[in-house]
JSON list of C-alpha atoms in Angstrom, two decimals:
[
{"chain": "A", "resi": 150, "resn": "LEU", "atom": "CA", "xyz": [13.21, -9.92, -27.74]},
{"chain": "A", "resi": 151, "resn": "GLU", "atom": "CA", "xyz": [11.93, -8.55, -31.18]},
{"chain": "A", "resi": 152, "resn": "ALA", "atom": "CA", "xyz": [10.39, -12.17, -31.91]},
{"chain": "A", "resi": 153, "resn": "LEU", "atom": "CA", "xyz": [8.69, -12.00, -29.14]},
{"chain": "A", "resi": 154, "resn": "VAL", "atom": "CA", "xyz": [7.41, -8.34, -29.65]},
{"chain": "A", "resi": 155, "resn": "HIS", "atom": "CA", "xyz": [6.35, -8.97, -32.93]},
{"chain": "A", "resi": 156, "resn": "ALA", "atom": "CA", "xyz": [4.13, -12.06, -31.62]},
{"chain": "A", "resi": 157, "resn": "ALA", "atom": "CA", "xyz": [2.45, -9.79, -28.75]},
{"chain": "A", "resi": 158, "resn": "ARG", "atom": "CA", "xyz": [1.78, -7.00, -31.30]},
{"chain": "A", "resi": 159, "resn": "ALA", "atom": "CA", "xyz": [0.48, -9.69, -34.20]},
{"chain": "A", "resi": 160, "resn": "SER", "atom": "CA", "xyz": [-1.86, -11.40, -31.44]},
{"chain": "A", "resi": 161, "resn": "LEU", "atom": "CA", "xyz": [-3.46, -8.30, -30.29]},
{"chain": "A", "resi": 162, "resn": "ARG", "atom": "CA", "xyz": [-4.03, -6.99, -34.02]},
{"chain": "A", "resi": 163, "resn": "GLU", "atom": "CA", "xyz": [-5.26, -10.37, -34.76]},
{"chain": "A", "resi": 164, "resn": "GLU", "atom": "CA", "xyz": [-7.70, -10.11, -31.60]},
{"chain": "A", "resi": 165, "resn": "GLY", "atom": "CA", "xyz": [-8.93, -6.83, -33.14]},
{"chain": "A", "resi": 166, "resn": "ARG", "atom": "CA", "xyz": [-7.39, -4.65, -30.37]},
{"chain": "A", "resi": 167, "resn": "PRO", "atom": "CA", "xyz": [-5.31, -1.61, -30.80]},
{"chain": "A", "resi": 168, "resn": "ASP", "atom": "CA", "xyz": [-1.85, -1.79, -32.42]},
{"chain": "A", "resi": 169, "resn": "PRO", "atom": "CA", "xyz": [0.41, -1.12, -29.40]},
{"chain": "A", "resi": 170, "resn": "PHE", "atom": "CA", "xyz": [2.57, 0.52, -31.72]},
{"chain": "A", "resi": 171, "resn": "ASP", "atom": "CA", "xyz": [0.14, 3.36, -32.32]},
{"chain": "A", "resi": 172, "resn": "GLY", "atom": "CA", "xyz": [0.68, 4.20, -28.73]},
{"chain": "A", "resi": 173, "resn": "ASP", "atom": "CA", "xyz": [4.05, 3.90, -26.81]},
{"chain": "A", "resi": 174, "resn": "PRO", "atom": "CA", "xyz": [6.17, 1.24, -28.67]},
{"chain": "A", "resi": 175, "resn": "THR", "atom": "CA", "xyz": [9.05, 1.78, -26.32]},
{"chain": "A", "resi": 176, "resn": "GLY", "atom": "CA", "xyz": [6.69, 0.96, -23.38]},
{"chain": "A", "resi": 177, "resn": "PHE", "atom": "CA", "xyz": [5.20, -2.08, -25.18]},
{"chain": "A", "resi": 178, "resn": "ARG", "atom": "CA", "xyz": [8.72, -3.36, -25.54]},
{"chain": "A", "resi": 179, "resn": "ARG", "atom": "CA", "xyz": [9.59, -2.84, -21.84]},
{"chain": "A", "resi": 180, "resn": "TRP", "atom": "CA", "xyz": [6.31, -4.87, -21.03]},
{"chain": "A", "resi": 181, "resn": "VAL", "atom": "CA", "xyz": [7.33, -7.67, -23.22]},
{"chain": "A", "resi": 182, "resn": "ARG", "atom": "CA", "xyz": [10.95, -7.49, -22.03]},
{"chain": "A", "resi": 183, "resn": "GLY", "atom": "CA", "xyz": [9.69, -8.19, -18.53]},
{"chain": "A", "resi": 184, "resn": "ARG", "atom": "CA", "xyz": [7.81, -11.19, -19.17]},
{"chain": "A", "resi": 185, "resn": "LEU", "atom": "CA", "xyz": [11.05, -12.67, -20.91]},
{"chain": "A", "resi": 186, "resn": "GLU", "atom": "CA", "xyz": [11.50, -15.03, -17.99]},
{"chain": "A", "resi": 187, "resn": "ARG", "atom": "CA", "xyz": [8.19, -16.54, -18.20]},
{"chain": "A", "resi": 188, "resn": "ALA", "atom": "CA", "xyz": [8.29, -17.20, -21.87]},
{"chain": "A", "resi": 189, "resn": "ARG", "atom": "CA", "xyz": [8.43, -20.54, -23.37]},
{"chain": "A", "resi": 190, "resn": "VAL", "atom": "CA", "xyz": [9.03, -20.74, -27.09]},
{"chain": "A", "resi": 191, "resn": "VAL", "atom": "CA", "xyz": [9.21, -23.26, -29.78]},
{"chain": "A", "resi": 192, "resn": "GLU", "atom": "CA", "xyz": [11.93, -22.59, -32.75]},
{"chain": "A", "resi": 193, "resn": "ARG", "atom": "CA", "xyz": [11.37, -23.96, -36.40]},
{"chain": "A", "resi": 194, "resn": "ASP", "atom": "CA", "xyz": [13.88, -23.80, -38.74]},
{"chain": "A", "resi": 195, "resn": "GLY", "atom": "CA", "xyz": [16.14, -21.78, -36.13]},
{"chain": "A", "resi": 196, "resn": "ARG", "atom": "CA", "xyz": [13.29, -18.86, -35.64]},
{"chain": "A", "resi": 197, "resn": "VAL", "atom": "CA", "xyz": [10.58, -18.55, -32.96]},
{"chain": "A", "resi": 198, "resn": "ALA", "atom": "CA", "xyz": [7.61, -20.21, -34.35]},
{"chain": "A", "resi": 199, "resn": "PHE", "atom": "CA", "xyz": [5.32, -20.29, -31.13]},
{"chain": "A", "resi": 200, "resn": "VAL", "atom": "CA", "xyz": [5.38, -18.60, -27.68]},
{"chain": "A", "resi": 201, "resn": "GLY", "atom": "CA", "xyz": [3.30, -18.96, -24.55]},
{"chain": "A", "resi": 202, "resn": "TYR", "atom": "CA", "xyz": [3.66, -17.29, -21.35]},
{"chain": "A", "resi": 203, "resn": "ALA", "atom": "CA", "xyz": [3.79, -19.17, -17.93]},
{"chain": "A", "resi": 204, "resn": "ASP", "atom": "CA", "xyz": [2.71, -15.82, -16.20]},
{"chain": "A", "resi": 205, "resn": "VAL", "atom": "CA", "xyz": [1.36, -17.33, -12.65]},
{"chain": "A", "resi": 206, "resn": "ARG", "atom": "CA", "xyz": [3.55, -20.18, -11.28]},
{"chain": "A", "resi": 207, "resn": "ARG", "atom": "CA", "xyz": [2.30, -21.02, -7.97]},
{"chain": "A", "resi": 208, "resn": "PRO", "atom": "CA", "xyz": [2.44, -24.58, -6.31]},
{"chain": "A", "resi": 209, "resn": "GLU", "atom": "CA", "xyz": [-1.38, -24.38, -6.37]},
{"chain": "A", "resi": 210, "resn": "GLY", "atom": "CA", "xyz": [-1.38, -23.96, -10.07]},
{"chain": "A", "resi": 211, "resn": "TRP", "atom": "CA", "xyz": [0.11, -22.46, -13.05]},
{"chain": "A", "resi": 212, "resn": "LEU", "atom": "CA", "xyz": [-1.71, -19.73, -15.58]},
{"chain": "A", "resi": 213, "resn": "VAL", "atom": "CA", "xyz": [-0.23, -19.80, -19.25]},
{"chain": "A", "resi": 214, "resn": "GLN", "atom": "CA", "xyz": [-1.47, -16.84, -21.35]},
{"chain": "A", "resi": 215, "resn": "GLY", "atom": "CA", "xyz": [-0.14, -14.88, -24.32]},
{"chain": "A", "resi": 216, "resn": "VAL", "atom": "CA", "xyz": [-0.11, -17.99, -26.56]},
{"chain": "A", "resi": 217, "resn": "TYR", "atom": "CA", "xyz": [0.77, -17.40, -30.03]},
{"chain": "A", "resi": 218, "resn": "THR", "atom": "CA", "xyz": [1.91, -19.16, -33.13]},
{"chain": "A", "resi": 219, "resn": "TRP", "atom": "CA", "xyz": [3.31, -17.75, -36.09]},
{"chain": "A", "resi": 220, "resn": "PRO", "atom": "CA", "xyz": [0.97, -18.10, -39.24]},
{"chain": "A", "resi": 221, "resn": "GLU", "atom": "CA", "xyz": [3.39, -20.14, -41.39]},
{"chain": "A", "resi": 222, "resn": "ALA", "atom": "CA", "xyz": [3.53, -22.58, -38.25]},
{"chain": "A", "resi": 223, "resn": "ARG", "atom": "CA", "xyz": [0.12, -23.12, -37.54]},
{"chain": "A", "resi": 224, "resn": "ARG", "atom": "CA", "xyz": [-1.39, -26.49, -38.02]},
{"chain": "A", "resi": 225, "resn": "THR", "atom": "CA", "xyz": [1.99, -28.12, -37.97]},
{"chain": "A", "resi": 226, "resn": "GLY", "atom": "CA", "xyz": [2.00, -29.42, -34.27]},
{"chain": "A", "resi": 227, "resn": "LEU", "atom": "CA", "xyz": [4.30, -26.67, -32.98]},
{"chain": "A", "resi": 228, "resn": "ALA", "atom": "CA", "xyz": [1.45, -25.37, -30.93]},
{"chain": "A", "resi": 229, "resn": "ALA", "atom": "CA", "xyz": [0.53, -28.70, -29.29]},
{"chain": "A", "resi": 230, "resn": "ALA", "atom": "CA", "xyz": [4.01, -29.25, -28.75]},
{"chain": "A", "resi": 231, "resn": "GLY", "atom": "CA", "xyz": [4.75, -25.87, -26.88]},
{"chain": "A", "resi": 232, "resn": "MET", "atom": "CA", "xyz": [1.59, -26.09, -24.71]},
{"chain": "A", "resi": 233, "resn": "SER", "atom": "CA", "xyz": [2.40, -29.88, -23.93]},
{"chain": "A", "resi": 234, "resn": "ALA", "atom": "CA", "xyz": [5.92, -28.78, -22.66]},
{"chain": "A", "resi": 235, "resn": "ILE", "atom": "CA", "xyz": [4.71, -25.92, -20.60]},
{"chain": "A", "resi": 236, "resn": "VAL", "atom": "CA", "xyz": [2.01, -28.08, -19.10]},
{"chain": "A", "resi": 237, "resn": "GLU", "atom": "CA", "xyz": [4.78, -30.96, -18.23]},
{"chain": "A", "resi": 238, "resn": "GLU", "atom": "CA", "xyz": [6.77, -28.30, -16.71]},
{"chain": "A", "resi": 239, "resn": "GLY", "atom": "CA", "xyz": [4.11, -27.00, -14.70]},
{"chain": "A", "resi": 240, "resn": "PHE", "atom": "CA", "xyz": [3.23, -30.28, -13.32]},
{"chain": "A", "resi": 241, "resn": "GLU", "atom": "CA", "xyz": [7.11, -31.52, -12.71]},
{"chain": "A", "resi": 242, "resn": "ALA", "atom": "CA", "xyz": [7.30, -27.97, -10.64]},
{"chain": "A", "resi": 243, "resn": "GLY", "atom": "CA", "xyz": [4.66, -29.48, -8.47]},
{"chain": "A", "resi": 244, "resn": "ALA", "atom": "CA", "xyz": [1.96, -27.18, -9.81]},
{"chain": "A", "resi": 245, "resn": "GLY", "atom": "CA", "xyz": [-1.78, -28.72, -8.78]},
{"chain": "A", "resi": 246, "resn": "HIS", "atom": "CA", "xyz": [-3.36, -27.76, -12.19]},
{"chain": "A", "resi": 247, "resn": "VAL", "atom": "CA", "xyz": [-2.25, -25.76, -15.09]},
{"chain": "A", "resi": 248, "resn": "GLN", "atom": "CA", "xyz": [-4.89, -23.23, -16.75]},
{"chain": "A", "resi": 249, "resn": "LEU", "atom": "CA", "xyz": [-4.87, -20.84, -19.52]},
{"chain": "A", "resi": 250, "resn": "ALA", "atom": "CA", "xyz": [-6.43, -18.01, -21.19]},
{"chain": "A", "resi": 251, "resn": "VAL", "atom": "CA", "xyz": [-7.58, -17.97, -24.59]},
{"chain": "A", "resi": 252, "resn": "VAL", "atom": "CA", "xyz": [-9.83, -15.23, -26.90]},
{"chain": "A", "resi": 253, "resn": "ASP", "atom": "CA", "xyz": [-13.51, -16.55, -26.86]},
{"chain": "A", "resi": 254, "resn": "GLY", "atom": "CA", "xyz": [-14.20, -17.27, -30.42]},
{"chain": "A", "resi": 255, "resn": "ASN", "atom": "CA", "xyz": [-10.75, -18.35, -31.40]},
{"chain": "A", "resi": 256, "resn": "ALA", "atom": "CA", "xyz": [-12.02, -22.00, -32.38]},
{"chain": "A", "resi": 257, "resn": "PRO", "atom": "CA", "xyz": [-8.79, -23.18, -33.76]},
{"chain": "A", "resi": 258, "resn": "ALA", "atom": "CA", "xyz": [-7.13, -22.55, -30.51]},
{"chain": "A", "resi": 259, "resn": "MET", "atom": "CA", "xyz": [-9.76, -23.70, -28.25]},
{"chain": "A", "resi": 260, "resn": "SER", "atom": "CA", "xyz": [-10.01, -26.82, -30.42]},
{"chain": "A", "resi": 261, "resn": "LEU", "atom": "CA", "xyz": [-6.26, -27.84, -29.76]},
{"chain": "A", "resi": 262, "resn": "TYR", "atom": "CA", "xyz": [-6.48, -26.99, -25.97]},
{"chain": "A", "resi": 263, "resn": "ALA", "atom": "CA", "xyz": [-9.56, -29.47, -25.79]},
{"chain": "A", "resi": 264, "resn": "LYS", "atom": "CA", "xyz": [-7.48, -32.11, -27.56]},
{"chain": "A", "resi": 265, "resn": "LEU", "atom": "CA", "xyz": [-4.73, -31.43, -24.84]},
{"chain": "A", "resi": 266, "resn": "GLY", "atom": "CA", "xyz": [-7.24, -31.89, -22.12]},
{"chain": "A", "resi": 267, "resn": "PHE", "atom": "CA", "xyz": [-8.12, -28.56, -21.15]},
{"chain": "A", "resi": 268, "resn": "ARG", "atom": "CA", "xyz": [-12.05, -27.65, -20.55]},
{"chain": "A", "resi": 269, "resn": "PRO", "atom": "CA", "xyz": [-13.63, -24.37, -20.37]},
{"chain": "A", "resi": 270, "resn": "PHE", "atom": "CA", "xyz": [-14.29, -23.36, -16.68]},
{"chain": "A", "resi": 271, "resn": "ASP", "atom": "CA", "xyz": [-15.09, -19.33, -16.45]},
{"chain": "A", "resi": 272, "resn": "THR", "atom": "CA", "xyz": [-15.52, -16.66, -18.78]},
{"chain": "A", "resi": 273, "resn": "LEU", "atom": "CA", "xyz": [-13.79, -13.56, -18.27]},
{"chain": "A", "resi": 274, "resn": "ARG", "atom": "CA", "xyz": [-13.67, -10.12, -19.77]},
{"chain": "A", "resi": 275, "resn": "THR", "atom": "CA", "xyz": [-10.57, -7.95, -19.98]},
{"chain": "A", "resi": 276, "resn": "ILE", "atom": "CA", "xyz": [-10.92, -3.90, -20.24]},
{"chain": "A", "resi": 277, "resn": "LEU", "atom": "CA", "xyz": [-8.25, -2.15, -21.82]},
{"chain": "A", "resi": 278, "resn": "PHE", "atom": "CA", "xyz": [-7.45, 1.37, -20.84]},
{"chain": "A", "resi": 279, "resn": "ALA", "atom": "CA", "xyz": [-5.52, 3.79, -23.09]}
]
């Protein structure tokens, strides 16, 4: 759990969003714990180095979000392996498609996703309330 809490917190901070530990760290941990069953991880040297969440898993399609790669594991192929495994799992489960959410401007992630066959189809805006 703590590795995934760290990843979720780091991801939000890298995106320029407020640090969830400045608000309700217990509630934030509870939120991450509620997503554990949907988490897909790749380990490196016995430690979690990549996580992605298959948050929506329906026959018509899967939605992957909350993708994070630890900085020391970036550009090592782990994110490609992790995303490929999630996509494969989705199609093996009968999903008609797999889509993902990525933060606009995250060029390294967008480049990786394009190499994996993803293409942009819509732009969304998320509004956070405190």
